[in-house]
Coordinates of C-alpha atoms and ligand atoms in Angstrom, one line a residue:
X28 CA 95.7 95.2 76.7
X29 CA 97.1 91.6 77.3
X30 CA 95.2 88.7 76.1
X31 CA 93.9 86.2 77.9
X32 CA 96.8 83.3 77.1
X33 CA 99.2 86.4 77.8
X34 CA 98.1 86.9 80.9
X35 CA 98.1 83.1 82.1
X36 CA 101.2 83.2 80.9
X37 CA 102.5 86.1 82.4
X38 CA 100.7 84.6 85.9
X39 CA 103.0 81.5 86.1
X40 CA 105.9 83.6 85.6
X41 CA 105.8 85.6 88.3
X42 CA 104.2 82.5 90.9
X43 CA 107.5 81.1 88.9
X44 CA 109.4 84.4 90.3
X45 CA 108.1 84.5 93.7
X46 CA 109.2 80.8 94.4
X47 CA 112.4 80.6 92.9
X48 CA 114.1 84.0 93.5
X49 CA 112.2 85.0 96.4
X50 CA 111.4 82.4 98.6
X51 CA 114.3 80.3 98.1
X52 CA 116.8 82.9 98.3
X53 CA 114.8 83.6 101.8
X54 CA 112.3 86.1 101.9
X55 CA 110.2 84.7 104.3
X56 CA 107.6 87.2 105.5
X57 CA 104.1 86.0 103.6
X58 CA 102.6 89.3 103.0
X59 CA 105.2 90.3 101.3
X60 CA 105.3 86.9 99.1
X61 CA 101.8 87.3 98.5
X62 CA 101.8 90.5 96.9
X63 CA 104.8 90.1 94.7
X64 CA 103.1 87.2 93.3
X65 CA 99.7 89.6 92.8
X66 CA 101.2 92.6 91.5
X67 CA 102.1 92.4 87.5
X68 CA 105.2 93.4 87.2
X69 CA 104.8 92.9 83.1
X70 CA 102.9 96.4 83.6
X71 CA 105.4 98.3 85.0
X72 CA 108.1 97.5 82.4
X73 CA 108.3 98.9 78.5
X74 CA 106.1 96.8 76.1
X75 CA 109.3 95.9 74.4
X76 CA 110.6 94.3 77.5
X77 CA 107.7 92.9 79.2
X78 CA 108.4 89.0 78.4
X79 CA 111.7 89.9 80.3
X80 CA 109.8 91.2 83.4
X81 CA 110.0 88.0 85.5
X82 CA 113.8 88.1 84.7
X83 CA 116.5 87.7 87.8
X84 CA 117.8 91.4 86.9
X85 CA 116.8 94.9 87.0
X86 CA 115.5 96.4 83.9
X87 CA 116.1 99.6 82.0
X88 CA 112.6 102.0 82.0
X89 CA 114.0 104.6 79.9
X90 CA 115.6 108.3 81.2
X91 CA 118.8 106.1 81.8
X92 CA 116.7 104.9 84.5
X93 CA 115.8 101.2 85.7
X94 CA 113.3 99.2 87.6
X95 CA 114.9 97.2 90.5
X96 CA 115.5 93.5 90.6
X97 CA 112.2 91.6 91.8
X98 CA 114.5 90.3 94.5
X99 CA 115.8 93.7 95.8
X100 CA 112.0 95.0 95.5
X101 CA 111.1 92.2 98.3
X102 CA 113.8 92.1 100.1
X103 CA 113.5 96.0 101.4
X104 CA 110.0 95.6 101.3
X105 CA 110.6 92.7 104.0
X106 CA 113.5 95.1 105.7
X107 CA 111.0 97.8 106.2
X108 CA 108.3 95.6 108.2
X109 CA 105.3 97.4 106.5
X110 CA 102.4 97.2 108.5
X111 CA 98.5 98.1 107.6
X112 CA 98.7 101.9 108.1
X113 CA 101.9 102.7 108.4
X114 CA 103.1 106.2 106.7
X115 CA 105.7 105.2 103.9
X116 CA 108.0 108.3 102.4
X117 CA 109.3 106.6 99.0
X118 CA 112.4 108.3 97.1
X119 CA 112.7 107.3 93.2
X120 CA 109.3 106.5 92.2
X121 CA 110.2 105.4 88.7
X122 CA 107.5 102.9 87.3
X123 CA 106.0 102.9 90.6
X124 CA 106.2 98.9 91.2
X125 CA 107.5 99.3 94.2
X126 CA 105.0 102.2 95.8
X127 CA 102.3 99.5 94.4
X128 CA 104.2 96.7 96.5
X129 CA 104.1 99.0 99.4
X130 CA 100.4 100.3 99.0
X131 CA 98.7 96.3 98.4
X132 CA 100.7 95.4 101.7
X133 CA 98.3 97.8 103.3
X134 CA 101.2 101.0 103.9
X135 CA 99.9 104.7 103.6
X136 CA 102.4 105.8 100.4
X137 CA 103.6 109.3 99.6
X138 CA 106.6 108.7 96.7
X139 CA 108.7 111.4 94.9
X140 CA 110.1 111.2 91.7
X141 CA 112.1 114.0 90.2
X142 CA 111.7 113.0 86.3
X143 CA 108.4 114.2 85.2
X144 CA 107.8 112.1 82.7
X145 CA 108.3 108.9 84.5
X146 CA 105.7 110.3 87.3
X147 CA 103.3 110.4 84.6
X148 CA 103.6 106.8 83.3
X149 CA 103.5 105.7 87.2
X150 CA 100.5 107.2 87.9
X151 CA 98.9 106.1 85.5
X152 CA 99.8 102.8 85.6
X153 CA 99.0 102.7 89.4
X154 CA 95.8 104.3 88.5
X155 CA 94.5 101.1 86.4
X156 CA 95.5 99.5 89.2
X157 CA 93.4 101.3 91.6
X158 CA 95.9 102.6 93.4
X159 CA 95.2 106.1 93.1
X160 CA 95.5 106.4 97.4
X161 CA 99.6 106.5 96.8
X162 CA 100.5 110.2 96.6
X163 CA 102.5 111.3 94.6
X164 CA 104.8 114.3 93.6
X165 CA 107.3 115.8 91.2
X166 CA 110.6 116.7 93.5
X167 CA 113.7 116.5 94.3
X168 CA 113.5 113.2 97.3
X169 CA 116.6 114.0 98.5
X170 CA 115.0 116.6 100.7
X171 CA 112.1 113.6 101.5
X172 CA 108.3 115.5 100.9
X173 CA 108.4 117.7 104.2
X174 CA 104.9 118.7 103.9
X175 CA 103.5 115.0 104.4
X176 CA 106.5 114.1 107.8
X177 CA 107.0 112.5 109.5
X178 CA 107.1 109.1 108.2
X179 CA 107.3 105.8 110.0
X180 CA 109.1 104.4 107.4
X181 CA 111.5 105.9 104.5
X182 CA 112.6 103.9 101.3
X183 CA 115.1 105.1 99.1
X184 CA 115.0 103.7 95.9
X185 CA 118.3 105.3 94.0
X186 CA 122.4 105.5 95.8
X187 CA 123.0 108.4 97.4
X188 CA 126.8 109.3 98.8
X189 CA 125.3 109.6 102.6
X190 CA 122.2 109.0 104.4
X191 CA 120.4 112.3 103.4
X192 CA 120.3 113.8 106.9
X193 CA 116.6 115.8 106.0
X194 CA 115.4 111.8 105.7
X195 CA 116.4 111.2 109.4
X196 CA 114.7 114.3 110.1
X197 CA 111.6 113.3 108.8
X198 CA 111.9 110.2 110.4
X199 CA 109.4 109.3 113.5
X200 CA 110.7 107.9 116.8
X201 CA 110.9 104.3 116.4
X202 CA 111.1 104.6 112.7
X203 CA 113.5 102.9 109.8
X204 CA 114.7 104.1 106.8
X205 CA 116.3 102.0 104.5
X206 CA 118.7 103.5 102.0
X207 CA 121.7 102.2 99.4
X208 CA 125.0 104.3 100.3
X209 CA 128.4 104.5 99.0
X210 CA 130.3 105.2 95.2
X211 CA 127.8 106.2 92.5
X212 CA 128.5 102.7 91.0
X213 CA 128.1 100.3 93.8
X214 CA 126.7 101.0 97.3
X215 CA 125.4 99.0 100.2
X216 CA 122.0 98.5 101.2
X217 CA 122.4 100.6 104.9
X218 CA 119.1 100.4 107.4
X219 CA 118.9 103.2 110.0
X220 CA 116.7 103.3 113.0
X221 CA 115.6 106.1 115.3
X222 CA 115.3 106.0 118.9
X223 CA 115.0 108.2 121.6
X224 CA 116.4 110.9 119.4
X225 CA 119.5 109.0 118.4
X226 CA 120.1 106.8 115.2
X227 CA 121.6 103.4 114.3
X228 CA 123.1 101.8 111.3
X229 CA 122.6 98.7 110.1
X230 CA 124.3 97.5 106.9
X231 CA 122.4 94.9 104.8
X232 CA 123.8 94.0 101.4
X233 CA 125.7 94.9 98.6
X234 CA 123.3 96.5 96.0
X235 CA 123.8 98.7 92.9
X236 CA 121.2 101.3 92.3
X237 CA 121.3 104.8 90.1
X238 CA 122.5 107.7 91.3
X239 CA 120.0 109.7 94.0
X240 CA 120.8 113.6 91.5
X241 CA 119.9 116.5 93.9
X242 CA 120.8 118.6 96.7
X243 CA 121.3 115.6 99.8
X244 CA 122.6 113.3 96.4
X245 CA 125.1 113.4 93.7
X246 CA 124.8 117.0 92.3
X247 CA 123.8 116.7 88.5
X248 CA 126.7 117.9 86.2
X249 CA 124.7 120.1 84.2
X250 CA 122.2 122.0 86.9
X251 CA 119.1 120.7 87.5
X252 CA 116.5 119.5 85.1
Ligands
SAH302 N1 111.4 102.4 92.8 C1 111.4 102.4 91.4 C2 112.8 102.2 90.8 C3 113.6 103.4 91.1 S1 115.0 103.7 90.0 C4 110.5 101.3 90.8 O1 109.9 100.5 91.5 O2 110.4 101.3 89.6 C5 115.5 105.2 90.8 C6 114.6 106.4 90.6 O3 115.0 107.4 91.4 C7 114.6 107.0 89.2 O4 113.4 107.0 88.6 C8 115.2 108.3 89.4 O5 114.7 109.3 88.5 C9 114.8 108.7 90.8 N2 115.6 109.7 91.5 C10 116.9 109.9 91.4 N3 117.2 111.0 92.2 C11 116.0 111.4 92.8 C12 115.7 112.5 93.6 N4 116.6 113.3 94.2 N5 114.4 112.6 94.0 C13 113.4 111.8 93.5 N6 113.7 110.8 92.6 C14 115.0 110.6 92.3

């Protein structure tokens, strides 16, 4: 556990965080402020790297995996317009920081994740958080989590090649998915939007995210683990 000077510590950080990379750089909706500055990110990240977890940067998790950028965590969290109740399908759990984002802004959150072992750490990490409403499950995402569809709102938290067409299919009338598409070493930040049966694009930003491995992804190059 932290100690108390720790913690105080670790507390201006991220009030430090939420005001200089978030609000500045203009993420404006409050919720959304509000819980970035509750939720401790030091948690989420290995021991070994928690004084960098306010950083400006994504950080590696281990499994050659990362946890995104506190900037990139708000602004799709913002991009999605989570509101109290709203059904959110989340692809790449990893730590889980942002499914806890999602769920303390009041959103109904199923996530998949397909390395087992970094399930297990999220959940119970979101666990000691009380979180223990997000569902979770061990899967391949690219496929979304049929069972639970639709969704009002799809976040995809790795780059795949194309929008994954069983996510639009999952989608609800009047929904959004937001998703990072393009090369496995730098995509952009695409938001698509259902209605009346037919979909829109929307690019946002330039973003770099791991690879989305599975059968709507980037095929892994030694079968699937
Ligand atoms: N949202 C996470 C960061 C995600 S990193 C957080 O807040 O910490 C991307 C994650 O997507 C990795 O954990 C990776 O294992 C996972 N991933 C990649 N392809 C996937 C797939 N097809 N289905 C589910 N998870 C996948």
């Amino acid at each position: 556990m932290l100690d108390e000077g720790h913690e105080a510590d670790y507390a201006q950080a991220r009030q430090a965080m939420v005001r200089d990379q978030l609000a500045r750089r203009g993420i404006h909706d409050a919720e959304v402020l509000r819980v970035m500055g509750e939720i401790p990110r030091e948690l989420f990240v290995p021991e070994s790297m928690r004084d960098a977890a306010y950083e400006d940067r994504a950080l590696p998790v281990g499994e050659d995996q990362t946890i995104s950028q506190p900037y990139i965590v708000a602004y799709m969290s913002e991009k999605l317009e989570v509101r109290p109740g709203v059904r959110v399908l989340e692809v790449g759990t990893g730590t889980g920081y942002q499914a806890a984002i999602l769920a303390r802004l009041g959103a109904d959150v199923f996530s998949v994740e397909r390395i087992q072992s970094l399930l297990a750490s999220a959940r119970q990490r979101l666990e000691t958080l009380g979180l223990e409403c997000i569902r979770l499950c061990c899967a391949d995402g690219s496929l979304g989590w049929p069972r639970h569809a639709p969704y009002d709102r799809i976040i995809v938290t790795a780059g795949a090649p194309e929008v994954p067409p069983a996510l639009i299919d999952q989608l609800c009338e009047g929904g959004r998915l937001i998703v990072p598409v393009g090369r496995s070493d730098a995509q952009t930040l695409v938001c698509v939007e259902k209605r009346s049966g037919r979909t829109t694009e929307t690019v946002l930003l330039a973003c770099r995210f791991v690879r989305l491995v599975g059968q709507q992804g980037w095929g892994p190059p030694d079968g699937y683990d």
